[in-house]
Short mmCIF file of N, CA and C in Angstrom, two decimals:
data_model
loop_
_atom_site.label_atom_id
_atom_site.label_comp_id
_atom_site.label_asym_id
_atom_site.label_seq_id
_atom_site.Cartn_x
_atom_site.Cartn_y
_atom_site.Cartn_z
N UNK A 612 0.83 -1.19 0.00
CA UNK A 612 0.00 0.00 0.00
C UNK A 612 0.87 1.25 0.00
N UNK A 613 0.53 2.18 -0.85
CA UNK A 613 1.28 3.43 -0.93
C UNK A 613 1.21 4.22 0.38
N UNK A 614 0.05 4.20 1.02
CA UNK A 614 -0.11 4.93 2.29
C UNK A 614 0.82 4.34 3.34
N UNK A 615 0.88 3.04 3.43
CA UNK A 615 1.75 2.39 4.42
C UNK A 615 3.21 2.73 4.17
N UNK A 616 3.62 2.68 2.92
CA UNK A 616 5.01 3.01 2.60
C UNK A 616 5.31 4.46 2.95
N UNK A 617 4.36 5.35 2.66
CA UNK A 617 4.52 6.76 2.98
C UNK A 617 4.61 6.97 4.49
N UNK A 618 3.74 6.28 5.24
CA UNK A 618 3.77 6.39 6.70
C UNK A 618 5.13 5.96 7.24
N UNK A 619 5.64 4.84 6.71
CA UNK A 619 6.93 4.33 7.15
C UNK A 619 8.05 5.31 6.82
N UNK A 620 8.02 5.84 5.60
CA UNK A 620 9.04 6.82 5.20
C UNK A 620 9.00 8.06 6.09
N UNK A 621 7.82 8.40 6.60
CA UNK A 621 7.67 9.55 7.48
C UNK A 621 7.88 9.22 8.95
N UNK A 622 8.30 7.98 9.25
CA UNK A 622 8.64 7.60 10.61
C UNK A 622 7.46 7.26 11.50
N UNK A 623 6.31 6.92 10.91
CA UNK A 623 5.14 6.57 11.73
C UNK A 623 5.40 5.29 12.52
N UNK A 624 4.85 5.25 13.73
CA UNK A 624 4.96 4.07 14.59
C UNK A 624 3.58 3.77 15.17
N UNK A 625 3.14 2.53 15.05
CA UNK A 625 1.90 2.09 15.66
C UNK A 625 2.24 1.42 16.98
N UNK A 626 1.68 1.95 18.08
CA UNK A 626 1.83 1.36 19.41
C UNK A 626 0.59 0.54 19.70
N UNK A 627 0.78 -0.72 20.09
CA UNK A 627 -0.35 -1.61 20.28
C UNK A 627 -0.03 -2.68 21.31
N UNK A 628 -1.04 -3.48 21.62
CA UNK A 628 -0.88 -4.68 22.43
C UNK A 628 -1.83 -5.72 21.84
N UNK A 629 -1.37 -6.97 21.77
CA UNK A 629 -2.22 -8.02 21.22
C UNK A 629 -3.46 -8.28 22.07
N UNK A 630 -3.42 -7.90 23.34
CA UNK A 630 -4.57 -8.13 24.23
C UNK A 630 -5.58 -6.98 24.19
N UNK A 631 -5.33 -6.00 23.35
CA UNK A 631 -6.19 -4.81 23.25
C UNK A 631 -7.13 -4.95 22.06
N UNK A 632 -8.45 -5.03 22.30
CA UNK A 632 -9.40 -5.20 21.19
C UNK A 632 -9.33 -4.08 20.15
N UNK A 633 -9.20 -2.83 20.59
CA UNK A 633 -9.11 -1.73 19.63
C UNK A 633 -7.82 -1.79 18.81
N UNK A 634 -6.75 -2.28 19.44
CA UNK A 634 -5.48 -2.42 18.72
C UNK A 634 -5.63 -3.45 17.60
N UNK A 635 -6.29 -4.55 17.91
CA UNK A 635 -6.51 -5.58 16.90
C UNK A 635 -7.41 -5.06 15.79
N UNK A 636 -8.39 -4.23 16.17
CA UNK A 636 -9.26 -3.61 15.16
C UNK A 636 -8.43 -2.70 14.25
N UNK A 637 -7.52 -1.92 14.86
CA UNK A 637 -6.66 -1.03 14.07
C UNK A 637 -5.81 -1.84 13.10
N UNK A 638 -5.21 -2.90 13.60
CA UNK A 638 -4.37 -3.72 12.74
C UNK A 638 -5.18 -4.34 11.61
N UNK A 639 -6.41 -4.75 11.88
CA UNK A 639 -7.23 -5.36 10.83
C UNK A 639 -7.69 -4.31 9.81
N UNK A 640 -7.89 -3.05 10.25
CA UNK A 640 -8.23 -1.98 9.32
C UNK A 640 -7.07 -1.73 8.35
N UNK A 641 -5.85 -1.83 8.86
CA UNK A 641 -4.68 -1.69 7.99
C UNK A 641 -4.57 -2.87 7.05
N UNK A 642 -4.87 -4.06 7.56
CA UNK A 642 -4.72 -5.27 6.76
C UNK A 642 -3.27 -5.69 6.68
N UNK A 643 -3.04 -6.93 6.32
CA UNK A 643 -1.69 -7.47 6.26
C UNK A 643 -0.80 -6.74 5.26
N UNK A 644 -1.40 -6.26 4.17
CA UNK A 644 -0.59 -5.58 3.15
C UNK A 644 -0.05 -4.25 3.65
N UNK A 645 -0.74 -3.64 4.61
CA UNK A 645 -0.31 -2.35 5.15
C UNK A 645 0.55 -2.55 6.39
N UNK A 646 0.12 -3.41 7.30
CA UNK A 646 0.79 -3.55 8.59
C UNK A 646 2.25 -3.99 8.44
N UNK A 647 2.56 -4.72 7.38
CA UNK A 647 3.94 -5.18 7.21
C UNK A 647 4.90 -4.03 6.89
N UNK A 648 4.37 -2.90 6.43
CA UNK A 648 5.22 -1.75 6.11
C UNK A 648 5.36 -0.77 7.28
N UNK A 649 4.46 -0.83 8.22
CA UNK A 649 4.45 0.16 9.29
C UNK A 649 5.30 -0.30 10.46
N UNK A 650 6.09 0.62 11.00
CA UNK A 650 6.85 0.32 12.21
C UNK A 650 5.87 0.15 13.35
N UNK A 651 6.05 -0.91 14.14
CA UNK A 651 5.15 -1.17 15.26
C UNK A 651 5.94 -1.37 16.54
N UNK A 652 5.30 -1.08 17.65
CA UNK A 652 5.85 -1.35 18.97
C UNK A 652 4.78 -2.03 19.79
N UNK A 653 5.08 -3.23 20.26
CA UNK A 653 4.17 -3.99 21.11
C UNK A 653 4.39 -3.53 22.55
N UNK A 654 3.40 -2.86 23.11
CA UNK A 654 3.53 -2.29 24.45
C UNK A 654 3.60 -3.36 25.54
N UNK A 655 3.14 -4.56 25.25
CA UNK A 655 3.25 -5.65 26.22
C UNK A 655 4.71 -6.08 26.34
N UNK A 656 5.39 -6.13 25.22
CA UNK A 656 6.79 -6.57 25.19
C UNK A 656 7.77 -5.43 25.48
N UNK A 657 7.35 -4.20 25.22
CA UNK A 657 8.23 -3.02 25.38
C UNK A 657 7.51 -1.92 26.15
N UNK A 658 7.11 -2.19 27.41
CA UNK A 658 6.33 -1.19 28.14
C UNK A 658 7.05 0.15 28.32
N UNK A 659 8.38 0.13 28.35
CA UNK A 659 9.12 1.39 28.53
C UNK A 659 8.93 2.32 27.34
N UNK A 660 8.69 1.77 26.15
CA UNK A 660 8.49 2.60 24.96
C UNK A 660 7.08 3.19 24.92
N UNK A 661 6.19 2.70 25.76
CA UNK A 661 4.80 3.14 25.77
C UNK A 661 4.44 3.91 27.04
N UNK A 662 5.42 4.17 27.88
CA UNK A 662 5.17 4.75 29.20
C UNK A 662 4.48 6.11 29.14
N UNK A 663 4.74 6.90 28.11
CA UNK A 663 4.17 8.25 28.03
C UNK A 663 2.85 8.31 27.29
N UNK A 664 2.34 7.18 26.85
CA UNK A 664 1.08 7.17 26.10
C UNK A 664 -0.11 7.13 27.05
N UNK A 665 -1.17 7.85 26.70
CA UNK A 665 -2.40 7.84 27.51
C UNK A 665 -3.16 6.55 27.30
N UNK A 666 -3.19 6.06 26.07
CA UNK A 666 -3.90 4.82 25.74
C UNK A 666 -3.37 4.28 24.43
N UNK A 667 -3.78 3.06 24.13
CA UNK A 667 -3.44 2.44 22.85
C UNK A 667 -4.71 1.93 22.21
N UNK A 668 -4.81 1.80 20.90
CA UNK A 668 -3.72 2.05 19.96
C UNK A 668 -3.39 3.54 19.85
N UNK A 669 -2.14 3.77 19.56
CA UNK A 669 -1.66 5.13 19.34
C UNK A 669 -0.74 5.08 18.12
N UNK A 670 -0.79 6.12 17.35
CA UNK A 670 0.04 6.19 16.16
C UNK A 670 0.83 7.49 16.19
N UNK A 671 2.15 7.34 16.16
CA UNK A 671 3.03 8.51 16.11
C UNK A 671 3.15 8.92 14.64
N UNK A 672 2.67 10.13 14.33
CA UNK A 672 2.71 10.65 12.96
C UNK A 672 3.05 12.13 13.03
N UNK A 673 3.96 12.55 12.18
CA UNK A 673 4.30 13.98 12.08
C UNK A 673 4.58 14.62 13.44
N UNK A 674 5.38 13.94 14.24
CA UNK A 674 5.81 14.44 15.55
C UNK A 674 4.67 14.64 16.54
N UNK A 675 3.55 13.96 16.34
CA UNK A 675 2.47 14.00 17.32
C UNK A 675 1.83 12.61 17.41
N UNK A 676 1.00 12.43 18.43
CA UNK A 676 0.36 11.14 18.67
C UNK A 676 -1.12 11.23 18.31
N UNK A 677 -1.57 10.29 17.50
CA UNK A 677 -3.00 10.15 17.17
C UNK A 677 -3.51 8.94 17.94
N UNK A 678 -4.46 9.18 18.84
CA UNK A 678 -5.01 8.09 19.65
C UNK A 678 -6.26 7.51 18.99
N UNK A 679 -6.62 6.33 19.42
CA UNK A 679 -7.84 5.63 18.99
C UNK A 679 -7.68 5.01 17.61
N UNK A 680 -8.66 4.23 17.24
CA UNK A 680 -8.65 3.55 15.95
C UNK A 680 -8.84 4.57 14.83
N UNK A 681 -8.01 4.48 13.81
CA UNK A 681 -8.06 5.42 12.68
C UNK A 681 -8.21 4.64 11.38
N UNK A 682 -9.01 5.18 10.47
CA UNK A 682 -9.13 4.56 9.16
C UNK A 682 -7.90 4.94 8.33
N UNK A 683 -7.68 4.21 7.26
CA UNK A 683 -6.57 4.53 6.36
C UNK A 683 -6.77 5.93 5.78
N UNK A 684 -8.01 6.30 5.47
CA UNK A 684 -8.27 7.65 4.95
C UNK A 684 -7.90 8.73 5.96
N UNK A 685 -8.23 8.49 7.24
CA UNK A 685 -7.85 9.46 8.28
C UNK A 685 -6.33 9.58 8.37
N UNK A 686 -5.65 8.46 8.24
CA UNK A 686 -4.19 8.47 8.33
C UNK A 686 -3.56 9.20 7.15
N UNK A 687 -4.18 9.11 5.98
CA UNK A 687 -3.70 9.86 4.82
C UNK A 687 -3.69 11.34 5.14
N UNK A 688 -4.76 11.81 5.76
CA UNK A 688 -4.90 13.23 6.10
C UNK A 688 -3.90 13.63 7.18
N UNK A 689 -3.85 12.82 8.25
CA UNK A 689 -2.95 13.13 9.37
C UNK A 689 -1.48 13.15 8.96
N UNK A 690 -1.14 12.29 8.01
CA UNK A 690 0.27 12.12 7.64
C UNK A 690 0.65 12.87 6.36
N UNK A 691 -0.33 13.47 5.70
CA UNK A 691 -0.09 14.12 4.40
C UNK A 691 0.42 13.14 3.36
N UNK A 692 -0.02 11.89 3.46
CA UNK A 692 0.40 10.87 2.49
C UNK A 692 -0.59 10.77 1.35
#
């Protein structure tokens, strides 16, 4: 996906946990073709990297954090991709 590649080139990071229903929803909205391009951080395995987040899923885009589940179209707008 062009959006996923653009997000990765812009340094986007998806923060998630496999035990989080909204995180799994976010990942499924991206789909396998998108998620493989996006940098991810599993907050269960790397809690220190998620310490400053209010909640997950969270997506770091353009030097800010977007919380909650986002559609690919929303991410295009947020990331200017």
